[in-house]
C-alpha positions as CSV (number, residue, x, y, z in Angstrom):
1,M,-14.9,6.4,-15.3
2,A,-14.7,9.2,-12.9
3,H,-16.2,8.8,-9.4
4,K,-18.4,11.7,-8.2
5,I,-17.0,11.7,-4.7
6,R,-15.4,14.8,-3.3
7,I,-11.7,14.5,-2.2
8,A,-9.5,16.7,-0.2
9,C,-5.8,16.2,-1.2
10,L,-3.1,17.2,1.2
11,G,0.6,16.5,1.6
12,T,4.1,17.6,0.7
13,S,4.5,19.5,-2.5
14,D,6.2,16.9,-4.6
15,H,4.1,13.9,-3.4
16,L,1.0,15.9,-3.5
17,S,1.6,17.2,-7.0
18,R,2.2,13.7,-8.3
19,A,-1.0,12.4,-6.7
20,V,-3.2,15.2,-8.1
21,D,-1.5,14.9,-11.6
22,A,-2.4,11.1,-11.5
23,L,-6.0,11.7,-10.4
24,L,-6.5,14.2,-13.2
25,K,-4.7,12.2,-15.8
26,D,-6.5,9.0,-15.1
27,D,-9.9,10.9,-14.8
28,V,-10.5,9.2,-11.4
29,I,-12.2,12.2,-9.9
30,P,-13.5,15.2,-11.7
31,A,-11.3,18.3,-11.2
32,E,-14.1,20.3,-9.6
33,N,-14.4,17.6,-6.9
34,I,-10.7,17.9,-5.9
35,F,-10.1,20.3,-3.0
36,L,-6.6,21.6,-2.3
37,S,-5.1,23.8,0.3
38,K,-2.9,26.9,-0.4
39,A,-1.1,25.9,2.8
40,D,0.5,23.0,0.9
41,G,2.6,25.3,-1.1
42,P,2.5,27.5,-4.2
43,E,3.2,24.5,-6.5
44,I,-0.3,23.2,-6.1
45,E,-1.8,26.5,-7.3
46,R,-1.3,25.3,-10.9
47,F,-4.2,22.8,-10.4
48,A,-6.7,25.7,-10.2
49,A,-6.3,26.1,-13.9
50,S,-7.5,22.4,-14.3
51,G,-10.7,23.2,-12.3
52,C,-9.5,22.0,-9.0
53,Q,-10.8,23.9,-6.0
54,L,-8.1,25.9,-4.2
55,L,-9.0,26.7,-0.6
56,T,-7.2,28.8,2.1
57,D,-6.1,26.0,4.4
58,D,-6.1,22.3,5.1
59,M,-9.1,22.3,7.4
60,N,-11.3,24.0,4.8
61,A,-10.3,21.4,2.2
62,I,-11.1,18.5,4.5
63,I,-14.5,20.0,5.3
64,K,-15.3,19.9,1.6
65,G,-14.2,16.4,1.1
66,E,-15.8,13.0,1.8
67,V,-12.4,11.3,1.2
68,V,-9.1,12.8,2.4
69,L,-5.9,11.8,0.5
70,I,-2.7,12.4,2.3
71,A,0.5,11.9,0.2
72,A,3.8,12.4,1.9
73,P,7.0,10.7,2.7
74,S,6.9,8.7,6.0
75,E,9.2,11.2,7.8
76,E,6.7,14.0,7.1
77,M,3.4,12.2,7.6
78,A,3.0,13.2,11.2
79,A,3.6,16.9,10.3
80,V,1.0,16.7,7.5
81,L,-1.6,15.0,9.8
82,A,-1.0,17.3,12.8
83,P,-3.0,20.4,11.8
84,V,-5.9,18.2,10.7
85,C,-6.0,15.4,13.2
86,G,-9.2,16.6,14.8
87,C,-11.4,17.1,11.8
88,T,-11.2,13.8,10.0
89,S,-14.0,12.0,12.0
90,G,-16.7,10.6,9.7
91,R,-14.5,10.7,6.7
92,Y,-12.4,8.2,4.7
93,L,-8.7,8.8,4.8
94,I,-6.2,7.4,2.3
95,A,-2.7,7.7,3.5
96,V,0.0,7.0,0.8
97,S,3.6,6.8,1.8
98,D,6.8,4.7,1.7
99,R,6.2,3.5,5.3
100,V,2.6,3.8,6.5
101,S,0.2,1.6,8.6
102,V,-3.4,1.8,9.7
103,S,-2.3,1.7,13.4
104,D,0.2,4.6,12.9
105,I,-2.4,6.8,11.2
106,A,-5.2,5.8,13.7
107,D,-2.9,7.0,16.6
108,R,-2.7,10.5,15.0
109,I,-6.2,11.2,13.8
110,A,-9.8,11.6,15.2
111,K,-11.7,8.5,16.1
112,G,-14.4,7.6,13.7
113,T,-12.2,8.1,10.7
114,Q,-12.1,5.1,8.2
115,I,-8.4,4.5,7.1
116,M,-6.9,3.1,4.0
117,A,-3.1,2.8,4.2
118,V,-1.2,2.5,1.0
119,Q,2.4,1.6,1.6
120,T,4.5,2.2,-1.6
121,A,7.7,0.6,-2.7
122,Q,9.9,1.2,-5.7
123,Q,10.5,-2.1,-7.6
124,E,13.7,-3.2,-9.3
125,D,12.1,-2.4,-12.7
126,G,11.4,1.1,-11.6
127,T,7.6,0.7,-11.1
128,L,5.9,1.8,-8.0
129,H,4.0,-0.9,-6.1
130,G,1.4,-0.2,-3.4
131,T,0.0,-2.5,-0.7
132,V,-3.3,-1.6,0.7
133,D,-4.6,-2.3,4.2
134,Y,-7.9,-1.1,5.7
135,S,-9.0,-0.1,9.2
136,K,-11.5,-2.5,10.8
137,G,-15.0,-1.7,9.7
138,F,-14.1,0.2,6.5
139,A,-17.2,0.6,4.5
140,S,-17.3,-2.0,1.7
141,Y,-19.1,0.4,-0.7
142,M,-16.2,2.9,-0.4
143,K,-13.5,0.3,-1.2
144,L,-13.8,0.4,-5.0
145,P,-13.5,4.2,-5.3
146,C,-10.7,4.3,-2.8
147,E,-8.8,1.5,-4.6
148,D,-9.3,3.3,-7.9
149,I,-7.7,6.4,-6.4
150,A,-4.8,4.2,-5.1
151,R,-4.4,2.6,-8.5
152,A,-4.0,6.0,-10.2
153,L,-1.1,6.7,-7.8
154,V,0.9,3.4,-8.3
155,D,1.8,1.0,-11.1
156,T,0.7,-2.1,-9.3
157,L,-1.6,-2.7,-6.3
158,T,-2.0,-5.5,-3.7
159,I,-5.1,-5.5,-1.5
160,S,-4.5,-7.1,1.9
161,E,-7.3,-9.1,3.3
């Protein structure tokens, strides 16, 4: 069942493309509620044909979204967050990377942003596992939709308490 929330998806081309493909394939978010930025590269323009909204830059995408999904390898996470660090306040941010933590993200973004960190790891059998950690005070009513988003991106998911 698709959640009716609006989500801005940002990141590096390969990670971002895989994330948006997963959201559309699993029908987690309706395509018209997915906001993408042309600044994230020409590879994401193909999602406009699926009904995703393609905006001029990252900030415009974030303004349209209630939730912000950042998908990038750990070494590029800071660069992806830098241009948008001041405009995430009041939003829910899902950071998906091979090495990510709530404290690392909190140090790089506006205060008042609720953070869900999804640290991913490739398993021996080839599956992708994610471990979720939340910032203190993350709204309980947003956990289910955010966990559904994370589940679409990985094969298995562990929620830290």
